[in-house]
Amino acid sequence: MTTHDSTSLIFRNTMRITEGHLEGFRDAITRAVAFAQQHGPQLMVETFVDEERMLAHSFQLYRDSDAVRLHWKLADPYIQEVMKHCQVERFEVFGAPDADVVAGVRSALGEQCALTFSPRIAGFVRFATGHRA
């Protein structure tokens, strides 16, 4: 069985969009993802919106804990702008981040939402060679 480097991390962030803020959220998240695409360390970022339930789901794939720290350092202004339009409802971490990243996630979220960590068992990543926006 082929396995992928066990330092990989996937974050799933479920956000409740504030009533009346859907367009502001869309604009802020679009700017944040464009910045991440140009400058961020993420290997993948995908964000989806369920307008009927006013929920957004963001998935981010990182090579390792160092990449998460770099993302936090670079993207803080963009994260703050997105958070003006929503509240984190659930945050899931898949993989095994180092203690510093675990503490950073816990500190950033406080008691505002459910937070879970799920260690990896096995898997692989297969990316196409073409660019997809």
Short mmCIF file of N, CA, C and O in Angstrom, two decimals:
data_model
loop_
_atom_site.label_atom_id
_atom_site.label_comp_id
_atom_site.label_asym_id
_atom_site.label_seq_id
_atom_site.Cartn_x
_atom_site.Cartn_y
_atom_site.Cartn_z
N MET A 1 0.85 -1.19 0.00
CA MET A 1 0.00 0.00 0.00
C MET A 1 0.88 1.24 0.00
O MET A 1 1.81 1.34 0.79
N THR A 2 0.58 2.19 -0.85
CA THR A 2 1.32 3.44 -0.90
C THR A 2 0.70 4.41 0.10
O THR A 2 -0.50 4.57 0.16
N THR A 3 1.56 5.04 0.89
CA THR A 3 1.07 6.02 1.85
C THR A 3 1.72 7.36 1.58
O THR A 3 2.77 7.45 0.97
N HIS A 4 1.08 8.41 2.03
CA HIS A 4 1.57 9.77 1.85
C HIS A 4 2.29 10.20 3.13
O HIS A 4 2.00 9.69 4.20
N ASP A 5 3.18 11.10 3.00
CA ASP A 5 3.94 11.63 4.13
C ASP A 5 3.00 11.96 5.29
O ASP A 5 2.06 12.71 5.15
N SER A 6 3.29 11.41 6.44
CA SER A 6 2.40 11.55 7.59
C SER A 6 2.40 12.94 8.22
O SER A 6 1.68 13.18 9.16
N THR A 7 3.21 13.86 7.71
CA THR A 7 3.18 15.22 8.25
C THR A 7 2.07 16.06 7.62
O THR A 7 1.80 17.16 8.07
N SER A 8 1.42 15.55 6.58
CA SER A 8 0.36 16.30 5.91
C SER A 8 -0.80 16.56 6.85
O SER A 8 -1.14 15.73 7.70
N LEU A 9 -1.42 17.74 6.69
CA LEU A 9 -2.54 18.15 7.53
C LEU A 9 -3.67 18.66 6.64
O LEU A 9 -3.42 19.37 5.66
N ILE A 10 -4.87 18.30 6.99
CA ILE A 10 -6.06 18.85 6.32
C ILE A 10 -6.88 19.55 7.39
O ILE A 10 -7.17 18.99 8.44
N PHE A 11 -7.23 20.80 7.11
CA PHE A 11 -8.13 21.55 7.99
C PHE A 11 -9.48 21.67 7.29
O PHE A 11 -9.55 22.02 6.11
N ARG A 12 -10.54 21.40 8.03
CA ARG A 12 -11.90 21.65 7.56
C ARG A 12 -12.52 22.64 8.54
O ARG A 12 -12.66 22.36 9.72
N ASN A 13 -12.90 23.79 8.01
CA ASN A 13 -13.46 24.88 8.80
C ASN A 13 -14.90 25.09 8.36
O ASN A 13 -15.15 25.39 7.19
N THR A 14 -15.85 24.91 9.26
CA THR A 14 -17.26 25.17 8.97
C THR A 14 -17.63 26.49 9.63
O THR A 14 -17.48 26.64 10.84
N MET A 15 -18.07 27.44 8.80
CA MET A 15 -18.37 28.78 9.28
C MET A 15 -19.85 29.10 9.09
O MET A 15 -20.43 28.80 8.05
N ARG A 16 -20.44 29.73 10.11
CA ARG A 16 -21.81 30.22 10.03
C ARG A 16 -21.73 31.66 9.56
O ARG A 16 -21.16 32.52 10.23
N ILE A 17 -22.28 31.94 8.38
CA ILE A 17 -22.25 33.28 7.81
C ILE A 17 -23.30 34.14 8.51
O ILE A 17 -24.45 33.73 8.68
N THR A 18 -22.90 35.31 8.94
CA THR A 18 -23.79 36.23 9.64
C THR A 18 -24.89 36.70 8.69
O THR A 18 -24.62 37.01 7.52
N GLU A 19 -26.11 36.73 9.20
CA GLU A 19 -27.26 37.19 8.41
C GLU A 19 -26.96 38.56 7.80
O GLU A 19 -26.46 39.45 8.47
N GLY A 20 -27.21 38.69 6.51
CA GLY A 20 -26.98 39.95 5.81
C GLY A 20 -25.54 40.15 5.36
O GLY A 20 -25.22 41.18 4.77
N HIS A 21 -24.68 39.17 5.60
CA HIS A 21 -23.25 39.30 5.27
C HIS A 21 -22.80 38.37 4.16
O HIS A 21 -21.59 38.23 3.94
N LEU A 22 -23.72 37.73 3.45
CA LEU A 22 -23.31 36.75 2.45
C LEU A 22 -22.38 37.35 1.39
O LEU A 22 -21.33 36.79 1.09
N GLU A 23 -22.74 38.51 0.86
CA GLU A 23 -21.90 39.12 -0.19
C GLU A 23 -20.56 39.57 0.37
O GLU A 23 -19.52 39.40 -0.27
N GLY A 24 -20.56 40.14 1.57
CA GLY A 24 -19.31 40.53 2.21
C GLY A 24 -18.42 39.32 2.46
O GLY A 24 -17.21 39.38 2.27
N PHE A 25 -19.05 38.22 2.89
CA PHE A 25 -18.30 36.99 3.11
C PHE A 25 -17.70 36.50 1.80
O PHE A 25 -16.51 36.17 1.74
N ARG A 26 -18.52 36.45 0.76
CA ARG A 26 -18.02 36.00 -0.56
C ARG A 26 -16.83 36.84 -1.02
O ARG A 26 -15.84 36.29 -1.49
N ASP A 27 -16.95 38.13 -0.89
CA ASP A 27 -15.85 39.02 -1.31
C ASP A 27 -14.59 38.76 -0.49
O ASP A 27 -13.49 38.65 -1.04
N ALA A 28 -14.74 38.67 0.83
CA ALA A 28 -13.58 38.49 1.71
C ALA A 28 -12.92 37.13 1.48
O ALA A 28 -11.69 37.03 1.43
N ILE A 29 -13.73 36.09 1.33
CA ILE A 29 -13.15 34.75 1.14
C ILE A 29 -12.49 34.65 -0.24
O ILE A 29 -11.43 34.02 -0.39
N THR A 30 -13.05 35.31 -1.24
CA THR A 30 -12.45 35.31 -2.57
C THR A 30 -11.08 35.99 -2.53
O THR A 30 -10.11 35.48 -3.11
N ARG A 31 -10.98 37.12 -1.84
CA ARG A 31 -9.68 37.80 -1.69
C ARG A 31 -8.69 36.94 -0.91
O ARG A 31 -7.51 36.85 -1.26
N ALA A 32 -9.16 36.30 0.14
CA ALA A 32 -8.28 35.47 0.97
C ALA A 32 -7.74 34.28 0.17
O ALA A 32 -6.54 33.96 0.25
N VAL A 33 -8.60 33.63 -0.58
CA VAL A 33 -8.16 32.47 -1.37
C VAL A 33 -7.22 32.91 -2.49
O VAL A 33 -6.22 32.24 -2.77
N ALA A 34 -7.50 34.05 -3.11
CA ALA A 34 -6.60 34.56 -4.16
C ALA A 34 -5.22 34.85 -3.57
O ALA A 34 -4.19 34.53 -4.19
N PHE A 35 -5.18 35.43 -2.38
CA PHE A 35 -3.90 35.69 -1.72
C PHE A 35 -3.17 34.37 -1.43
O PHE A 35 -1.97 34.24 -1.68
N ALA A 36 -3.90 33.39 -0.89
CA ALA A 36 -3.30 32.09 -0.58
C ALA A 36 -2.76 31.42 -1.84
O ALA A 36 -1.69 30.81 -1.82
N GLN A 37 -3.50 31.55 -2.93
CA GLN A 37 -3.04 30.94 -4.18
C GLN A 37 -1.72 31.55 -4.65
O GLN A 37 -0.84 30.85 -5.12
N GLN A 38 -1.57 32.84 -4.46
CA GLN A 38 -0.36 33.54 -4.90
C GLN A 38 0.80 33.42 -3.92
O GLN A 38 1.95 33.32 -4.33
N HIS A 39 0.51 33.45 -2.62
CA HIS A 39 1.57 33.59 -1.62
C HIS A 39 1.58 32.51 -0.53
O HIS A 39 2.57 32.40 0.19
N GLY A 40 0.49 31.80 -0.38
CA GLY A 40 0.36 30.88 0.74
C GLY A 40 1.07 29.55 0.53
O GLY A 40 1.36 29.16 -0.59
N PRO A 41 1.31 28.85 1.62
CA PRO A 41 1.99 27.56 1.57
C PRO A 41 1.05 26.37 1.35
O PRO A 41 1.49 25.24 1.21
N GLN A 42 -0.26 26.62 1.32
CA GLN A 42 -1.21 25.53 1.17
C GLN A 42 -1.00 24.81 -0.17
O GLN A 42 -0.73 25.44 -1.19
N LEU A 43 -1.19 23.50 -0.14
CA LEU A 43 -1.15 22.71 -1.36
C LEU A 43 -2.50 22.74 -2.07
O LEU A 43 -2.58 22.55 -3.28
N MET A 44 -3.55 23.00 -1.29
CA MET A 44 -4.91 23.05 -1.83
C MET A 44 -5.78 23.86 -0.88
O MET A 44 -5.64 23.76 0.34
N VAL A 45 -6.64 24.68 -1.47
CA VAL A 45 -7.68 25.40 -0.72
C VAL A 45 -8.95 25.31 -1.54
O VAL A 45 -8.95 25.61 -2.74
N GLU A 46 -10.02 24.87 -0.93
CA GLU A 46 -11.34 24.84 -1.57
C GLU A 46 -12.36 25.33 -0.56
O GLU A 46 -12.34 24.91 0.60
N THR A 47 -13.24 26.24 -0.99
CA THR A 47 -14.28 26.77 -0.12
C THR A 47 -15.62 26.62 -0.82
O THR A 47 -15.75 26.92 -2.00
N PHE A 48 -16.61 26.18 -0.07
CA PHE A 48 -17.95 25.92 -0.59
C PHE A 48 -18.97 26.64 0.29
O PHE A 48 -18.78 26.74 1.50
N VAL A 49 -20.06 27.12 -0.32
CA VAL A 49 -21.09 27.84 0.43
C VAL A 49 -22.44 27.15 0.26
O VAL A 49 -22.86 26.85 -0.85
N ASP A 50 -23.11 26.91 1.38
CA ASP A 50 -24.47 26.41 1.41
C ASP A 50 -25.34 27.62 1.78
O ASP A 50 -25.50 27.94 2.96
N GLU A 51 -25.83 28.33 0.76
CA GLU A 51 -26.58 29.57 1.00
C GLU A 51 -27.86 29.32 1.78
O GLU A 51 -28.25 30.15 2.60
N GLU A 52 -28.50 28.20 1.53
CA GLU A 52 -29.76 27.92 2.21
C GLU A 52 -29.58 27.84 3.73
O GLU A 52 -30.40 28.33 4.49
N ARG A 53 -28.48 27.23 4.17
CA ARG A 53 -28.20 27.09 5.59
C ARG A 53 -27.24 28.16 6.10
O ARG A 53 -26.93 28.18 7.29
N MET A 54 -26.75 29.03 5.20
CA MET A 54 -25.79 30.09 5.54
C MET A 54 -24.54 29.51 6.22
O MET A 54 -24.05 30.03 7.22
N LEU A 55 -24.04 28.43 5.61
CA LEU A 55 -22.82 27.79 6.07
C LEU A 55 -21.79 27.81 4.97
O LEU A 55 -22.13 27.70 3.79
N ALA A 56 -20.54 27.92 5.34
CA ALA A 56 -19.44 27.81 4.39
C ALA A 56 -18.48 26.74 4.93
O ALA A 56 -18.32 26.60 6.14
N HIS A 57 -17.89 26.00 4.01
CA HIS A 57 -16.95 24.94 4.37
C HIS A 57 -15.65 25.20 3.62
O HIS A 57 -15.64 25.30 2.40
N SER A 58 -14.56 25.29 4.37
CA SER A 58 -13.25 25.52 3.79
C SER A 58 -12.36 24.31 4.09
O SER A 58 -12.30 23.86 5.24
N PHE A 59 -11.69 23.81 3.07
CA PHE A 59 -10.76 22.70 3.19
C PHE A 59 -9.39 23.21 2.78
O PHE A 59 -9.25 23.83 1.72
N GLN A 60 -8.39 22.95 3.61
CA GLN A 60 -7.03 23.37 3.29
C GLN A 60 -6.08 22.21 3.56
O GLN A 60 -6.15 21.56 4.60
N LEU A 61 -5.19 21.96 2.60
CA LEU A 61 -4.19 20.91 2.71
C LEU A 61 -2.83 21.55 2.88
O LEU A 61 -2.44 22.42 2.08
N TYR A 62 -2.12 21.14 3.93
CA TYR A 62 -0.79 21.65 4.23
C TYR A 62 0.22 20.50 4.20
O TYR A 62 -0.10 19.38 4.60
N ARG A 63 1.43 20.82 3.81
CA ARG A 63 2.51 19.83 3.80
C ARG A 63 2.87 19.39 5.22
O ARG A 63 3.13 18.23 5.47
N ASP A 64 2.86 20.36 6.17
CA ASP A 64 3.28 20.07 7.54
C ASP A 64 2.93 21.24 8.45
O ASP A 64 2.35 22.24 8.00
N SER A 65 3.30 21.13 9.71
CA SER A 65 3.00 22.18 10.70
C SER A 65 3.71 23.49 10.38
O SER A 65 3.17 24.57 10.64
N ASP A 66 4.92 23.42 9.82
CA ASP A 66 5.62 24.65 9.43
C ASP A 66 4.81 25.45 8.41
O ASP A 66 4.76 26.68 8.47
N ALA A 67 4.16 24.76 7.49
CA ALA A 67 3.33 25.44 6.48
C ALA A 67 2.13 26.13 7.14
O ALA A 67 1.74 27.23 6.73
N VAL A 68 1.55 25.52 8.15
CA VAL A 68 0.44 26.14 8.88
C VAL A 68 0.91 27.43 9.55
O VAL A 68 0.26 28.48 9.45
N ARG A 69 2.07 27.38 10.21
CA ARG A 69 2.59 28.58 10.86
C ARG A 69 2.85 29.70 9.85
O ARG A 69 2.55 30.87 10.10
N LEU A 70 3.40 29.35 8.70
CA LEU A 70 3.64 30.35 7.65
C LEU A 70 2.33 30.94 7.18
O LEU A 70 2.22 32.16 7.00
N HIS A 71 1.32 30.11 6.98
CA HIS A 71 0.00 30.60 6.58
C HIS A 71 -0.52 31.61 7.59
O HIS A 71 -0.99 32.69 7.23
N TRP A 72 -0.44 31.29 8.88
CA TRP A 72 -0.93 32.21 9.91
C TRP A 72 -0.20 33.54 9.85
O TRP A 72 -0.81 34.60 9.97
N LYS A 73 1.09 33.48 9.65
CA LYS A 73 1.91 34.69 9.60
C LYS A 73 1.53 35.58 8.41
O LYS A 73 1.39 36.79 8.54
N LEU A 74 1.36 34.96 7.25
CA LEU A 74 1.09 35.72 6.02
C LEU A 74 -0.36 36.19 5.90
O LEU A 74 -0.62 37.26 5.37
N ALA A 75 -1.29 35.37 6.34
CA ALA A 75 -2.70 35.58 6.00
C ALA A 75 -3.53 36.25 7.08
O ALA A 75 -4.74 36.46 6.87
N ASP A 76 -2.96 36.61 8.20
CA ASP A 76 -3.77 37.13 9.31
C ASP A 76 -4.72 38.26 8.90
O ASP A 76 -5.89 38.23 9.27
N PRO A 77 -4.28 39.27 8.12
CA PRO A 77 -5.23 40.33 7.74
C PRO A 77 -6.43 39.79 6.93
O PRO A 77 -7.55 40.27 7.09
N TYR A 78 -6.18 38.80 6.11
CA TYR A 78 -7.26 38.22 5.30
C TYR A 78 -8.21 37.40 6.17
O TYR A 78 -9.43 37.44 5.99
N ILE A 79 -7.64 36.67 7.12
CA ILE A 79 -8.47 35.90 8.05
C ILE A 79 -9.36 36.84 8.85
O ILE A 79 -10.56 36.58 9.01
N GLN A 80 -8.79 37.93 9.34
CA GLN A 80 -9.58 38.90 10.12
C GLN A 80 -10.73 39.48 9.30
O GLN A 80 -11.83 39.67 9.82
N GLU A 81 -10.48 39.75 8.03
CA GLU A 81 -11.52 40.30 7.16
C GLU A 81 -12.66 39.29 6.96
O GLU A 81 -13.83 39.64 7.01
N VAL A 82 -12.31 38.02 6.74
CA VAL A 82 -13.33 36.98 6.59
C VAL A 82 -14.16 36.87 7.87
O VAL A 82 -15.39 36.77 7.82
N MET A 83 -13.50 36.92 9.02
CA MET A 83 -14.18 36.72 10.29
C MET A 83 -15.15 37.85 10.66
O MET A 83 -15.99 37.68 11.54
N LYS A 84 -15.09 38.97 9.94
CA LYS A 84 -16.07 40.04 10.14
C LYS A 84 -17.46 39.62 9.64
O LYS A 84 -18.45 40.26 9.96
N HIS A 85 -17.51 38.54 8.86
CA HIS A 85 -18.75 38.13 8.21
C HIS A 85 -19.25 36.76 8.64
O HIS A 85 -20.24 36.26 8.09
N CYS A 86 -18.57 36.14 9.61
CA CYS A 86 -18.97 34.79 9.99
C CYS A 86 -18.44 34.44 11.37
O CYS A 86 -17.67 35.20 11.96
N GLN A 87 -18.83 33.27 11.84
CA GLN A 87 -18.28 32.71 13.08
C GLN A 87 -17.97 31.25 12.81
O GLN A 87 -18.74 30.55 12.14
N VAL A 88 -16.84 30.79 13.32
CA VAL A 88 -16.48 29.39 13.14
C VAL A 88 -17.44 28.55 13.98
O VAL A 88 -17.64 28.80 15.17
N GLU A 89 -18.06 27.58 13.32
CA GLU A 89 -19.01 26.71 14.00
C GLU A 89 -18.37 25.36 14.35
O GLU A 89 -18.73 24.72 15.32
N ARG A 90 -17.44 24.92 13.50
CA ARG A 90 -16.76 23.64 13.72
C ARG A 90 -15.41 23.71 13.02
O ARG A 90 -15.32 24.23 11.92
N PHE A 91 -14.38 23.18 13.67
CA PHE A 91 -13.04 23.14 13.07
C PHE A 91 -12.49 21.74 13.27
O PHE A 91 -12.43 21.26 14.40
N GLU A 92 -12.10 21.11 12.17
CA GLU A 92 -11.59 19.75 12.22
C GLU A 92 -10.18 19.72 11.66
O GLU A 92 -9.92 20.29 10.60
N VAL A 93 -9.30 19.06 12.37
CA VAL A 93 -7.91 18.90 11.94
C VAL A 93 -7.70 17.41 11.69
O VAL A 93 -7.93 16.58 12.58
N PHE A 94 -7.26 17.09 10.47
CA PHE A 94 -6.98 15.71 10.10
C PHE A 94 -5.47 15.59 9.92
O PHE A 94 -4.86 16.33 9.15
N GLY A 95 -4.86 14.67 10.67
CA GLY A 95 -3.42 14.51 10.67
C GLY A 95 -2.91 14.79 12.07
O GLY A 95 -3.69 14.93 13.02
N ALA A 96 -1.58 14.89 12.20
CA ALA A 96 -0.96 15.06 13.51
C ALA A 96 -0.09 16.31 13.52
O ALA A 96 1.12 16.23 13.31
N PRO A 97 -0.68 17.49 13.78
CA PRO A 97 0.13 18.70 13.88
C PRO A 97 1.02 18.65 15.11
O PRO A 97 0.73 17.93 16.07
N ASP A 98 2.10 19.44 15.07
CA ASP A 98 2.96 19.49 16.25
C ASP A 98 2.26 20.26 17.37
O ASP A 98 1.21 20.87 17.17
N ALA A 99 2.85 20.20 18.57
CA ALA A 99 2.22 20.79 19.76
C ALA A 99 1.99 22.29 19.60
O ALA A 99 0.98 22.83 20.09
N ASP A 100 2.89 22.99 18.91
CA ASP A 100 2.76 24.42 18.69
C ASP A 100 1.51 24.75 17.86
O ASP A 100 0.76 25.67 18.18
N VAL A 101 1.27 23.98 16.81
CA VAL A 101 0.09 24.21 15.97
C VAL A 101 -1.18 23.83 16.72
O VAL A 101 -2.19 24.54 16.66
N VAL A 102 -1.15 22.74 17.47
CA VAL A 102 -2.32 22.36 18.28
C VAL A 102 -2.66 23.51 19.24
O VAL A 102 -3.82 23.93 19.33
N ALA A 103 -1.66 24.04 19.92
CA ALA A 103 -1.89 25.15 20.86
C ALA A 103 -2.40 26.38 20.13
O ALA A 103 -3.30 27.08 20.62
N GLY A 104 -1.86 26.67 18.94
CA GLY A 104 -2.29 27.83 18.17
C GLY A 104 -3.74 27.72 17.73
O GLY A 104 -4.49 28.70 17.78
N VAL A 105 -4.15 26.54 17.28
CA VAL A 105 -5.54 26.33 16.87
C VAL A 105 -6.46 26.48 18.08
O VAL A 105 -7.47 27.18 18.02
N ARG A 106 -6.10 25.84 19.17
CA ARG A 106 -6.93 25.93 20.39
C ARG A 106 -7.04 27.38 20.86
O ARG A 106 -8.12 27.84 21.23
N SER A 107 -5.95 28.11 20.83
CA SER A 107 -5.93 29.50 21.28
C SER A 107 -6.78 30.38 20.37
O SER A 107 -7.55 31.22 20.84
N ALA A 108 -6.66 30.19 19.07
CA ALA A 108 -7.41 31.02 18.12
C ALA A 108 -8.91 30.79 18.22
O ALA A 108 -9.70 31.72 18.09
N LEU A 109 -9.30 29.55 18.48
CA LEU A 109 -10.73 29.23 18.51
C LEU A 109 -11.34 29.40 19.88
O LEU A 109 -12.55 29.64 20.00
N GLY A 110 -10.55 29.26 20.91
CA GLY A 110 -11.10 29.37 22.26
C GLY A 110 -12.22 28.38 22.46
O GLY A 110 -12.12 27.22 22.10
N GLU A 111 -13.31 28.87 23.01
CA GLU A 111 -14.48 28.03 23.28
C GLU A 111 -15.60 28.27 22.27
O GLU A 111 -16.72 27.84 22.47
N GLN A 112 -15.29 28.98 21.16
CA GLN A 112 -16.36 29.39 20.25
C GLN A 112 -16.97 28.26 19.44
O GLN A 112 -18.07 28.41 18.89
N CYS A 113 -16.28 27.10 19.32
CA CYS A 113 -16.81 26.06 18.45
C CYS A 113 -16.26 24.70 18.83
O CYS A 113 -15.34 24.58 19.62
N ALA A 114 -16.84 23.68 18.21
CA ALA A 114 -16.34 22.32 18.36
C ALA A 114 -15.01 22.20 17.61
O ALA A 114 -14.87 22.70 16.50
N LEU A 115 -14.04 21.55 18.23
CA LEU A 115 -12.72 21.34 17.64
C LEU A 115 -12.37 19.87 17.79
O LEU A 115 -12.46 19.32 18.90
N THR A 116 -12.01 19.23 16.67
CA THR A 116 -11.61 17.82 16.75
C THR A 116 -10.30 17.61 16.01
O THR A 116 -9.97 18.33 15.07
N PHE A 117 -9.56 16.62 16.49
CA PHE A 117 -8.31 16.18 15.86
C PHE A 117 -8.47 14.70 15.53
O PHE A 117 -8.84 13.91 16.40
N SER A 118 -8.20 14.34 14.29
CA SER A 118 -8.29 12.95 13.85
C SER A 118 -6.96 12.53 13.24
O SER A 118 -6.57 13.05 12.19
N PRO A 119 -6.25 11.61 13.89
CA PRO A 119 -4.96 11.18 13.34
C PRO A 119 -5.15 10.36 12.07
O PRO A 119 -6.16 9.68 11.89
N ARG A 120 -4.16 10.45 11.23
CA ARG A 120 -4.17 9.76 9.94
C ARG A 120 -3.86 8.28 10.13
O ARG A 120 -3.04 7.91 10.95
N ILE A 121 -4.49 7.45 9.33
CA ILE A 121 -4.18 6.03 9.32
C ILE A 121 -3.35 5.70 8.07
O ILE A 121 -2.28 5.15 8.16
N ALA A 122 -3.87 6.05 6.90
CA ALA A 122 -3.17 5.77 5.65
C ALA A 122 -3.78 6.62 4.56
O ALA A 122 -4.87 7.16 4.71
N GLY A 123 -3.09 6.75 3.45
CA GLY A 123 -3.64 7.49 2.32
C GLY A 123 -2.57 7.92 1.35
O GLY A 123 -1.41 7.55 1.49
N PHE A 124 -2.97 8.68 0.35
CA PHE A 124 -2.05 9.24 -0.63
C PHE A 124 -2.69 10.45 -1.26
O PHE A 124 -3.89 10.68 -1.11
N VAL A 125 -1.90 11.23 -1.96
CA VAL A 125 -2.40 12.40 -2.69
C VAL A 125 -2.00 12.24 -4.14
O VAL A 125 -0.85 11.91 -4.44
N ARG A 126 -2.91 12.47 -5.03
CA ARG A 126 -2.64 12.42 -6.46
C ARG A 126 -3.17 13.72 -7.08
O ARG A 126 -4.38 13.88 -7.21
N PHE A 127 -2.29 14.62 -7.41
CA PHE A 127 -2.69 15.86 -8.04
C PHE A 127 -2.41 15.79 -9.54
O PHE A 127 -1.38 15.29 -9.96
N ALA A 128 -3.33 16.33 -10.32
CA ALA A 128 -3.11 16.45 -11.76
C ALA A 128 -2.00 17.45 -12.00
O ALA A 128 -1.77 18.36 -11.20
N THR A 129 -1.30 17.32 -13.11
CA THR A 129 -0.21 18.24 -13.42
C THR A 129 -0.72 19.58 -13.90
O THR A 129 -0.01 20.56 -13.84
N GLY A 130 -1.94 19.64 -14.39
CA GLY A 130 -2.51 20.91 -14.87
C GLY A 130 -2.96 21.77 -13.71
O GLY A 130 -3.23 21.29 -12.61
N HIS A 131 -3.04 23.08 -13.94
CA HIS A 131 -3.46 24.03 -12.92
C HIS A 131 -4.98 24.18 -12.97
O HIS A 131 -5.56 24.30 -14.01
N ARG A 132 -5.60 24.16 -11.79
CA ARG A 132 -7.05 24.37 -11.70
C ARG A 132 -7.30 25.50 -10.72
O ARG A 132 -6.79 25.48 -9.62
N ALA A 133 -8.10 26.45 -11.12
CA ALA A 133 -8.41 27.59 -10.24
C ALA A 133 -9.76 27.41 -9.62
O ALA A 133 -10.61 26.78 -10.11
#
